[in-house]
Tab-separated table of C-alpha atoms in Angstrom:
chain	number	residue	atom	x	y	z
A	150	UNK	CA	-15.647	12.768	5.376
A	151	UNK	CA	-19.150	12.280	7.280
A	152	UNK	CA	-17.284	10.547	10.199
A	153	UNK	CA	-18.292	13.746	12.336
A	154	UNK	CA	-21.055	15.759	10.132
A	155	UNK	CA	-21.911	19.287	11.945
A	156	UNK	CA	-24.280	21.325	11.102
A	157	UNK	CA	-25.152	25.492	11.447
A	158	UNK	CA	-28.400	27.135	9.872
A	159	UNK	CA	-31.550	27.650	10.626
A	160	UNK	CA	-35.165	26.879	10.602
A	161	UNK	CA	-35.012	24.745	7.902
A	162	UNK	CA	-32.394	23.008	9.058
A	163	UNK	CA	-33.961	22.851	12.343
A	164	UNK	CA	-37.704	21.308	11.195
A	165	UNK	CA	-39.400	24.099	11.301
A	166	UNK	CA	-43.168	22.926	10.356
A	167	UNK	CA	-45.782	25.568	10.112
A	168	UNK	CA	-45.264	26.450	13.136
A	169	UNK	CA	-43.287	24.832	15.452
A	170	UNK	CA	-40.319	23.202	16.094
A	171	UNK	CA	-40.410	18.966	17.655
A	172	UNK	CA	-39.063	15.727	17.440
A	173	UNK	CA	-40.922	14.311	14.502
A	174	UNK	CA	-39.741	17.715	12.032
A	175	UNK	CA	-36.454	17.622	13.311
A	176	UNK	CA	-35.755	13.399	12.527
A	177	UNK	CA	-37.322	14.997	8.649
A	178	UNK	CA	-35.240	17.850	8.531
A	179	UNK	CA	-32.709	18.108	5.154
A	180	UNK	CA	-29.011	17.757	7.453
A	181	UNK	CA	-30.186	14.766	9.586
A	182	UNK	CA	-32.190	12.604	6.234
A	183	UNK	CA	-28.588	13.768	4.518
A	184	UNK	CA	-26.467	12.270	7.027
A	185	UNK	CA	-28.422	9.645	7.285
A	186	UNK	CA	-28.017	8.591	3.407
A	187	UNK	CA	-24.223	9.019	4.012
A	188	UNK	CA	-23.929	6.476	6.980
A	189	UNK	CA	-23.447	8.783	9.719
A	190	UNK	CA	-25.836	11.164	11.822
A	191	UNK	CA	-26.374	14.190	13.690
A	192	UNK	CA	-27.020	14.962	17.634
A	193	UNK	CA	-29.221	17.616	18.505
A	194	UNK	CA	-31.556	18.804	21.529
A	195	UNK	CA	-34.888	17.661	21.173
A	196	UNK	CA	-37.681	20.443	21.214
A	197	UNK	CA	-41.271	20.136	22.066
A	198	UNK	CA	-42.303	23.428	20.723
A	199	UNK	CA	-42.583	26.936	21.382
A	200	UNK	CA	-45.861	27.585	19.352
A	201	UNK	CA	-48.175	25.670	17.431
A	202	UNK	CA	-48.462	22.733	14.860
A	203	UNK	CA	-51.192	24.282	12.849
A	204	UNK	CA	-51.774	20.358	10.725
A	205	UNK	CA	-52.259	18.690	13.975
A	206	UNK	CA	-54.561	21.775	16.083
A	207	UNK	CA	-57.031	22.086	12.653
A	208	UNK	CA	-57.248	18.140	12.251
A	209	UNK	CA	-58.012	17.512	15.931
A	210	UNK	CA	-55.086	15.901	16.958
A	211	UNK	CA	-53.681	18.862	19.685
A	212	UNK	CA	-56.169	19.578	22.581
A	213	UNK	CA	-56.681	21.878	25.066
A	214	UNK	CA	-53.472	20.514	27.053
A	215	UNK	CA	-51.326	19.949	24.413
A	216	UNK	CA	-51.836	23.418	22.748
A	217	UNK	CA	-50.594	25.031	26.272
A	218	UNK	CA	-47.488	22.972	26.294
A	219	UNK	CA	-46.641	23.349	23.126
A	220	UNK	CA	-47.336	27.280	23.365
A	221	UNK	CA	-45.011	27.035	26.214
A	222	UNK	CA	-42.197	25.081	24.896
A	223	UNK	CA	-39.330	22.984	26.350
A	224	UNK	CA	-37.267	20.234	25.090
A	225	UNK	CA	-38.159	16.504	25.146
A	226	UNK	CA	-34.754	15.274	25.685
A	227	UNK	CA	-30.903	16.965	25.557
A	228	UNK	CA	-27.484	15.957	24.819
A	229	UNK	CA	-24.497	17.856	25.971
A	230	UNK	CA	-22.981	19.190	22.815
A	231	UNK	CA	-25.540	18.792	19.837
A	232	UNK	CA	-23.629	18.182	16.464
A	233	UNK	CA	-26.751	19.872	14.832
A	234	UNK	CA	-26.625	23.586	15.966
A	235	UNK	CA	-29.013	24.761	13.698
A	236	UNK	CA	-31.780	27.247	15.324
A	237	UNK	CA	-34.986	28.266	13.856
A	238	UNK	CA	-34.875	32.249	13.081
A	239	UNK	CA	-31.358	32.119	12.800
A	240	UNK	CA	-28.926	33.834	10.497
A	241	UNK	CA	-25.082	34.417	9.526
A	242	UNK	CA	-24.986	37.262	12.534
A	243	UNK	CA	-27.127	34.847	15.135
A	244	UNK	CA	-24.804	32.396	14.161
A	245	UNK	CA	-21.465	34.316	15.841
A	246	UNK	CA	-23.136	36.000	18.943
A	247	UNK	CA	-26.430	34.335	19.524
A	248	UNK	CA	-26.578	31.119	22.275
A	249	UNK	CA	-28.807	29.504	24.069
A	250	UNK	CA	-28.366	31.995	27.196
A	251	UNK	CA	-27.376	35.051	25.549
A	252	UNK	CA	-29.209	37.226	22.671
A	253	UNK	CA	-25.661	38.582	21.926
A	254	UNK	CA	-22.415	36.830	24.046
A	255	UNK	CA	-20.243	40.061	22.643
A	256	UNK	CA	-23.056	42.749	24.172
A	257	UNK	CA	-21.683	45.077	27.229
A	258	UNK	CA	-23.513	47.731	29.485
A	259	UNK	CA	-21.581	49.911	31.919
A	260	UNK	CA	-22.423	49.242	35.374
A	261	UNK	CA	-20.817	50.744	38.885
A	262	UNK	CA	-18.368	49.600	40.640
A	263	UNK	CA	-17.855	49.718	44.059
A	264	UNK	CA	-14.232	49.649	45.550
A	265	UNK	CA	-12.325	51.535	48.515
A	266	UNK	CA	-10.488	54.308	46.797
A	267	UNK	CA	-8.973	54.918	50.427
A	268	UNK	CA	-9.317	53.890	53.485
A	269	UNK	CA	-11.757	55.936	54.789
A	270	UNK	CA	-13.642	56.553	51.054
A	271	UNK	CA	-15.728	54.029	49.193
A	272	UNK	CA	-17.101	55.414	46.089
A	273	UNK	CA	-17.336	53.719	42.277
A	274	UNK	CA	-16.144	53.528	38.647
A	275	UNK	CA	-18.311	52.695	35.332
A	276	UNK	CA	-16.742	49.512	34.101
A	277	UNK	CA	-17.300	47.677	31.114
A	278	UNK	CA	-19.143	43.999	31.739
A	279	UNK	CA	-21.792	41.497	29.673
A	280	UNK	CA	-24.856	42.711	28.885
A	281	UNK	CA	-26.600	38.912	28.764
A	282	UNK	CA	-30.213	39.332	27.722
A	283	UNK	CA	-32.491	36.047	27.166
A	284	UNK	CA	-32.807	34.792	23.427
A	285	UNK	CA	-35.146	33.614	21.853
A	286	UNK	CA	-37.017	30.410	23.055
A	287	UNK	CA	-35.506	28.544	19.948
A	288	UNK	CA	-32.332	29.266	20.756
A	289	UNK	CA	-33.162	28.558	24.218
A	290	UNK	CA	-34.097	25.090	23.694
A	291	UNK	CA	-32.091	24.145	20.997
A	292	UNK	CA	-28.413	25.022	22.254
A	293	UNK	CA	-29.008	25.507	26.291
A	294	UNK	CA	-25.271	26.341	27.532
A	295	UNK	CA	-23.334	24.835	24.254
A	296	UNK	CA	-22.407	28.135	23.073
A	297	UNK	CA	-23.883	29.775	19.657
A	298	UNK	CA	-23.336	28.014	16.892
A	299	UNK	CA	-19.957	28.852	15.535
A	300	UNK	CA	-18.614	27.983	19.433
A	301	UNK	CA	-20.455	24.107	19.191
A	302	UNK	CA	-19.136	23.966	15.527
A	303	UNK	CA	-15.288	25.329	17.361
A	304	UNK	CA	-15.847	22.345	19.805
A	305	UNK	CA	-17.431	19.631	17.757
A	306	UNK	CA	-15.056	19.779	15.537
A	307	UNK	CA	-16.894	18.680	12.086
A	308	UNK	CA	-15.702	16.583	9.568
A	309	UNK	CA	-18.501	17.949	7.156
A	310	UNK	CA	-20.322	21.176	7.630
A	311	UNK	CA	-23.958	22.034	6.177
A	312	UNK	CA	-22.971	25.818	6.359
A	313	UNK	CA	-26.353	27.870	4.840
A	314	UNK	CA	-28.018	30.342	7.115
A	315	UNK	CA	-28.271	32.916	4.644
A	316	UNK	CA	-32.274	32.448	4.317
A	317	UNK	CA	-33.329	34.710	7.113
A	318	UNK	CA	-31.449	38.063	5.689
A	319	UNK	CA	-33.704	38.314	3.156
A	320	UNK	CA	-37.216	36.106	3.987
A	321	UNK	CA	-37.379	38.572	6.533
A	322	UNK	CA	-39.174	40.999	3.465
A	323	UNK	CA	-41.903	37.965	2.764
A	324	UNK	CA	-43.185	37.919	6.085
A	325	UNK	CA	-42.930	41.531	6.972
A	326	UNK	CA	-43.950	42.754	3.777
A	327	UNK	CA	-41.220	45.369	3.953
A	328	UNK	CA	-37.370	45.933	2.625
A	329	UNK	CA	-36.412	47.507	6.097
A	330	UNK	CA	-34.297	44.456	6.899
A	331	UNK	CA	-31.983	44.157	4.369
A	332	UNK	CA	-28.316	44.831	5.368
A	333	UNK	CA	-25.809	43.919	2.373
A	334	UNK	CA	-23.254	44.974	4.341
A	335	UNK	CA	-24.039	42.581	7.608
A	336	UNK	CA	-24.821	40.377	5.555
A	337	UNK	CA	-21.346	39.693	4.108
A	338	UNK	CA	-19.210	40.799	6.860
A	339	UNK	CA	-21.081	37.689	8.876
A	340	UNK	CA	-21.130	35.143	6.548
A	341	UNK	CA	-17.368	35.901	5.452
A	342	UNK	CA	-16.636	35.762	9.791
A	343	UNK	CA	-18.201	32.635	9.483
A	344	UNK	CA	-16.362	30.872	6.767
A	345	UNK	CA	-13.114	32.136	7.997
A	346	UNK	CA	-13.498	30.961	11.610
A	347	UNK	CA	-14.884	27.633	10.363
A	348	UNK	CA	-11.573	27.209	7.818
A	349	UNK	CA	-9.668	27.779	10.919
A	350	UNK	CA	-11.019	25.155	12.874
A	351	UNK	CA	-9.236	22.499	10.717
A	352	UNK	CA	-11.183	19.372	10.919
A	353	UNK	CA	-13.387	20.530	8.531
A	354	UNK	CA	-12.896	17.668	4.890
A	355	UNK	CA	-15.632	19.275	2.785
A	356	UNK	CA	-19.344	20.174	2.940
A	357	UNK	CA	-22.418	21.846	1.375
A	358	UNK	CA	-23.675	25.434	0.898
A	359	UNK	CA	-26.516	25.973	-0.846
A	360	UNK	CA	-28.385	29.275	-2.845
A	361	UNK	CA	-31.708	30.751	-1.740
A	362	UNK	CA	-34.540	30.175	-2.933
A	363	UNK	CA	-36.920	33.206	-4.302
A	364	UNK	CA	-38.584	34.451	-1.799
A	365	UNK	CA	-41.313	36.322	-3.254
A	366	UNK	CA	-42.774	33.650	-4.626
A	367	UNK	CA	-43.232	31.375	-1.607
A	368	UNK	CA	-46.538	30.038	-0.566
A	369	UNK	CA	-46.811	32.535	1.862
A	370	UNK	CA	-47.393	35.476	-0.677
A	371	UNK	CA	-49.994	36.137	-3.184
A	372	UNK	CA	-50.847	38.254	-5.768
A	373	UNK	CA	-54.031	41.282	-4.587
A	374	UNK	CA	-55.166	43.995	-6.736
A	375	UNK	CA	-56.652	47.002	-5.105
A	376	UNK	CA	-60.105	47.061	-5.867
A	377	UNK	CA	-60.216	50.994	-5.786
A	378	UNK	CA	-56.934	50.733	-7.954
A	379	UNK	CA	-54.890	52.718	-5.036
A	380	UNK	CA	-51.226	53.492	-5.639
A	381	UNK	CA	-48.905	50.955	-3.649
A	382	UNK	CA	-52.162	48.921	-2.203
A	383	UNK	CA	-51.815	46.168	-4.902
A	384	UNK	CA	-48.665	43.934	-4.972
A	385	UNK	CA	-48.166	40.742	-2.700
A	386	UNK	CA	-49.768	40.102	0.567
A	387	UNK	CA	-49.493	38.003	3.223
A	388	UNK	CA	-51.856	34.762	2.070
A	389	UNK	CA	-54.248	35.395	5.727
A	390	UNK	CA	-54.781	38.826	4.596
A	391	UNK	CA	-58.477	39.001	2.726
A	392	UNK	CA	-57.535	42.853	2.374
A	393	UNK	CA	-55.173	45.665	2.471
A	394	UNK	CA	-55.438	48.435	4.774
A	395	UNK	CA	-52.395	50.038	4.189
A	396	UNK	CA	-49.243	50.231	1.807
A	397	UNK	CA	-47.168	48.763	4.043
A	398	UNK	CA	-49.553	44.938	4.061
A	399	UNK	CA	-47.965	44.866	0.353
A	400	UNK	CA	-44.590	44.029	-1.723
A	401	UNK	CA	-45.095	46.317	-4.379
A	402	UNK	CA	-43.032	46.266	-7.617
A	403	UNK	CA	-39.948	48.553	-6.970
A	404	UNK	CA	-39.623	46.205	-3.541
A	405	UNK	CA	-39.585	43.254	-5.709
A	406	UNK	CA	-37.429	44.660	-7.796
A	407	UNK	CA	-35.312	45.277	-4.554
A	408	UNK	CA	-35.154	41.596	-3.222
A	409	UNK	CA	-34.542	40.592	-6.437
A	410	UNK	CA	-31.043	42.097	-6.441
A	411	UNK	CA	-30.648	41.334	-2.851
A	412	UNK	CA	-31.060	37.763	-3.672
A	413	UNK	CA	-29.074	37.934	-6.495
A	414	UNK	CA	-26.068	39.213	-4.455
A	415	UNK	CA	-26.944	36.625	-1.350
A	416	UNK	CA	-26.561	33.709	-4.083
A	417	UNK	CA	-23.695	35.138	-5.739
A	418	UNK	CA	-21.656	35.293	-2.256
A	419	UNK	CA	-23.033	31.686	-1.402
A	420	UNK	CA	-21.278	30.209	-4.679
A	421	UNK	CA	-18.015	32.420	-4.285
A	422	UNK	CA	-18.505	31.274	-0.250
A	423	UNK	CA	-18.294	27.297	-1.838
A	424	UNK	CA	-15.504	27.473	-4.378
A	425	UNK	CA	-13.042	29.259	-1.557
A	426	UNK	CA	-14.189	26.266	1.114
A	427	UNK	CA	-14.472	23.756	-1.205
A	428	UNK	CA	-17.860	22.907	-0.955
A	429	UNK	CA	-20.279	21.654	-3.049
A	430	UNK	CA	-22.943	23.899	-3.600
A	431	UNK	CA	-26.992	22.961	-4.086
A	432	UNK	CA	-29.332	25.573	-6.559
A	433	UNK	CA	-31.848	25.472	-4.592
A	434	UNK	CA	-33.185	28.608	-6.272
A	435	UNK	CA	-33.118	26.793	-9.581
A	436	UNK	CA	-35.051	24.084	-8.005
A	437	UNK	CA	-37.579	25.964	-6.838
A	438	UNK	CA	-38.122	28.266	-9.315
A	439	UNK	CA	-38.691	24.870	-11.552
A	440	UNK	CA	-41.210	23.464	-8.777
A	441	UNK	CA	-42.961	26.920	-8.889
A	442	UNK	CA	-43.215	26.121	-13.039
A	443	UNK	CA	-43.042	22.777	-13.299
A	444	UNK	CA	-43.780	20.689	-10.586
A	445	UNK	CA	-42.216	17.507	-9.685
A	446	UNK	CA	-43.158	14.343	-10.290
A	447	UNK	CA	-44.041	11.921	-7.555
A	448	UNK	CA	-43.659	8.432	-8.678
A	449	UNK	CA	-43.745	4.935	-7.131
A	450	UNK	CA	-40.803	2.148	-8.095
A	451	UNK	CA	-44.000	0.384	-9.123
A	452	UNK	CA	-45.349	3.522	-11.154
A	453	UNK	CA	-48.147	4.530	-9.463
A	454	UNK	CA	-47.780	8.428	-9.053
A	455	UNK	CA	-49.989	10.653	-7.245
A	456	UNK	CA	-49.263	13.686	-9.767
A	457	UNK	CA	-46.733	16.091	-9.406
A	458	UNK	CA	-45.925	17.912	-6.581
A	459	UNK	CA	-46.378	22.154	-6.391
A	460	UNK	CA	-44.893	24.763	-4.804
A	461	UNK	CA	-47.683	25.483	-2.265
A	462	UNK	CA	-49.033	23.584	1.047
A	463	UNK	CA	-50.858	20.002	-0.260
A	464	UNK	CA	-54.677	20.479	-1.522
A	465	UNK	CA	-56.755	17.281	-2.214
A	466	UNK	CA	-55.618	15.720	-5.231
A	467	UNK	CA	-52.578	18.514	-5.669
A	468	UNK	CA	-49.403	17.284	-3.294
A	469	UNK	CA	-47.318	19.981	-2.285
A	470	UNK	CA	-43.657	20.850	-0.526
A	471	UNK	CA	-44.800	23.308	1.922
A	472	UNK	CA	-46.193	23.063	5.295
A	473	UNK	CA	-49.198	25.106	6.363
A	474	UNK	CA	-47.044	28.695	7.145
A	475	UNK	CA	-46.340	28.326	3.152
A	476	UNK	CA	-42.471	29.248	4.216
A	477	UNK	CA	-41.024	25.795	5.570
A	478	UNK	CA	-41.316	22.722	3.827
A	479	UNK	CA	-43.074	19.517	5.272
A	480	UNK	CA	-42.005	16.123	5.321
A	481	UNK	CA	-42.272	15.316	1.345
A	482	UNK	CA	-40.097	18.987	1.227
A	483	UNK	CA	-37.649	18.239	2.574
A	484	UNK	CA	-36.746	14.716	1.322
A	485	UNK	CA	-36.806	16.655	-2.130
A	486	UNK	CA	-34.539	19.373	-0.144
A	487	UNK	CA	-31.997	16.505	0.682
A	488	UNK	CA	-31.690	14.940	-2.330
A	489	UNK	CA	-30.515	17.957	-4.332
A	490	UNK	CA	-27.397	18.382	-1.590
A	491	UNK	CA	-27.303	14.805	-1.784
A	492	UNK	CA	-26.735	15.342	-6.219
A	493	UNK	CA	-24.413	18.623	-5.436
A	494	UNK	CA	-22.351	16.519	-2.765
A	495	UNK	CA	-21.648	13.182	-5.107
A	496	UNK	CA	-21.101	15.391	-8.026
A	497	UNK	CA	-18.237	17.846	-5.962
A	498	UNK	CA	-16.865	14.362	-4.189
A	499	UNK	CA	-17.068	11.499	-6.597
A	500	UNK	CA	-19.500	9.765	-3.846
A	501	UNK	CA	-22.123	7.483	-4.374
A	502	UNK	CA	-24.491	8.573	-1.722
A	503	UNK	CA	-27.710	7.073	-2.164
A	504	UNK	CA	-30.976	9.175	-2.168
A	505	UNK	CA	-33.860	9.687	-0.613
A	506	UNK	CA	-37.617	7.929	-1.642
A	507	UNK	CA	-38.995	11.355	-1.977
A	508	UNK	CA	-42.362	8.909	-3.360
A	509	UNK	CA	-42.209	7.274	1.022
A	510	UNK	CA	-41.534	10.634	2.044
A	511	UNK	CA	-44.699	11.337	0.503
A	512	UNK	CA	-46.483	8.565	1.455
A	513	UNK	CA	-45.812	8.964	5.122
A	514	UNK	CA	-46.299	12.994	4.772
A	515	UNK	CA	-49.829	13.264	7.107
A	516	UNK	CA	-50.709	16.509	5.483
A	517	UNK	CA	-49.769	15.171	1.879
A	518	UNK	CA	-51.941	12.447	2.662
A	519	UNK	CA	-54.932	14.087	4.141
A	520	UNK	CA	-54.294	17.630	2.873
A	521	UNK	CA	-56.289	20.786	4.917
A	522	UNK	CA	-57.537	23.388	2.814
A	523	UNK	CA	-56.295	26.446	5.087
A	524	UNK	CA	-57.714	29.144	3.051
A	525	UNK	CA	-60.874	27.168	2.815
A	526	UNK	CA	-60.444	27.041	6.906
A	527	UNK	CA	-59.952	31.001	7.190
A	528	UNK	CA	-62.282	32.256	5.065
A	529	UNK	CA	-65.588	29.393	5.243
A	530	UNK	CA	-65.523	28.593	9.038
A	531	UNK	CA	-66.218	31.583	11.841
A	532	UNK	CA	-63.446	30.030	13.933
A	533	UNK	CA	-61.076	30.706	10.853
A	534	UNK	CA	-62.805	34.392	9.719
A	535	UNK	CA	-61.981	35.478	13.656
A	536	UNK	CA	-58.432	34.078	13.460
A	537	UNK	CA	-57.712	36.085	10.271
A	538	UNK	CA	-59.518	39.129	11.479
A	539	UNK	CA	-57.368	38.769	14.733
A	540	UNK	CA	-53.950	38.869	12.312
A	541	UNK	CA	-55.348	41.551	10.111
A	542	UNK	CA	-55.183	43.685	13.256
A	543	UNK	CA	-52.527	43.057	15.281
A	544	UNK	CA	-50.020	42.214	12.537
């Protein structure tokens, strides 16, 4: 069944680390440690940004130089047709009409056209034709001229599919702070195109979906209380804000309340999305919600353990799963990531796939390791006080 894995999704299948996309996050992302487990492996382009690795420009380790190219962005090395399609701000509608030349390959625009009605009279018609506008630099990089990702999946042919891309219709709230983006109805109409077009393909043996986890209560958000008690201004914030200026800077509790049910719904069309493919299926909101309560244990085959793991970026002496951007997971994340598919796809198959050391994950996690204190950074150093000012304003 992993003779030919494939895989569609998005930043977190991608690597997405706090907050960029290159070759060390993608060899640590959840499909390609997965596939690795199960004997096989995944192709994919090879990106050297856009944007920033926030752990290596606050430790020192990205200069001058290397901040502009990474700002920039490119890819460090290509393959024709990538097996791993997954792109980084991608979701169940990216995944049908978004490639790595085209923002949307079904888009038109009228435009004239110029043609000798007679002889003697040249004159033009408004015609129908593609209306190709540039994606995203992601999706730039990451597919080039493969096609989106349902046409690389169409001509890769999997023989297993990691299928979830449903994060992005609903984490769009967290970082925006707002329920503007939720479409129930895209939502399904996409992700049931999807699943029907993959089905057709016919290749396809089994695979893994997986829920969503809850998105309010990522790293990224945190609790503020209006000081002056103002209606709406107290809620969750985005974790740079040291203030609210305006309603719209919070989650209050009716939105909650509204992403709740959103979720709910997401998850519930995941798991009916599974049993109709055949998939196994991953709780990833069940995992999380017990990382958020629990923690998880980090333990050595000797014993040693460094303590248990939360659901928040690493802080000396307190490991964590999260990356810097408190959305994506880092290194030690996503081995823990893996080996729940890894538990969902021996349980639906009967395999024996073996899993991941989340405890060398850990160990070779660099911001595990040596942890940075980023709200330390942001709100004890100038450098830090400017850069949060900076976002206050413009975002």
């Amino acid at each position: 069944m992993f003779s030919r894995p494939g895989v569609i999704g998005d930043s977190l299948s991608q690597g997405f680390y706090g907050a960029t996309v290159e070759e060390k996050t993608q060899n640590w992302a959840y499909p390609v440690l997965v596939s690795k487990q199960a004997g096989s492996n995944v192709s994919y382009n090879v990106l050297k940004g856009p944007y920033l690795n926030f752990e290596d420009v606050l430790k020192g380790d990205c200069g001058v130089f290397c901040i502009a190219a990474s700002i920039i962005g490119g890819n460090g090395s290509t393959v024709g047709l990538p097996t791993h399609a997954g792109i980084t701000g991608a979701d169940y509608t990216t995944v049908l009409q978004t490639s790595g030349q085209c923002e949307n390959v079904n888009a038109t625009t009228w435009a004239k056209d110029w043609y000798w009605e007679t002889w003697y009279w040249y004159t033009y018609r408004w015609v129908q034709v593609p209306d190709c506008q540039s994606p995203d630099k992601f999706h730039q990089f990451g597919l080039r001229s493969s096609g989106t990702q349902m046409q690389v999946m169409q001509a890769v042919k999997p023989s297993f599919l990691f299928g979830t891309a449903a994060a992005n219709h609903v984490l769009c709230t967290a970082l925006s702070t707002s329920t503007d983006c939720l479409d129930q109805a895209r939502f399904l109409r996409d992700i049931r195109s999807t699943m029907s077009k993959m089905a057709a393909i016919g290749s396809i043996k089994g695979g893994v979906l997986f829920t969503v986890p809850n998105v309010t209560s990522i790293a990224f958000l945190e609790n503020y209380n209006d000081p002056q008690g103002r209606v709406n201004y107290s809620g969750l914030k985005a974790f740079f804000r040291s203030s609210v200026s305006d309603p719209s800077q919070v989650l209050d509790k009716n939105e909650v309340n509204t992403i709740t049910n959103f979720l709910t719904s997401i998850n519930n069309e995941m798991k009916a999305q599974a049993v109709a493919m055949g998939f196994a299926l991953a709780d990833l909101k069940v995992l999380f919600d017990d990382l958020k309560e629990n923690g998880r244990l980090i333990k050595s085959p000797s014993g040693y353990s460094p303590g248990y793991a939360k659901a928040n970026w690493p802080l000396p002496g307190q490991p964590g799963i999260f990356g810097l951007d408190g959305v994506h997971p880092n290194m030690y994340g996503h081995a823990v990531f893996a080996n729940e598919l890894i538990k969902a796809i021996n349980s639906k198959y009967g395999y024996s796939i073996p899993q991941v050391s989340e405890y060398t994950a850990w160990y070779y996690d660099s911001l595990n390791r040596n942890p940075v204190d980023l709200k330390k950074f942001l709100t004890d150093t100038l450098f830090g006080q400017f850069i949060s000012w900076v976002i206050g304003i413009f975002v």
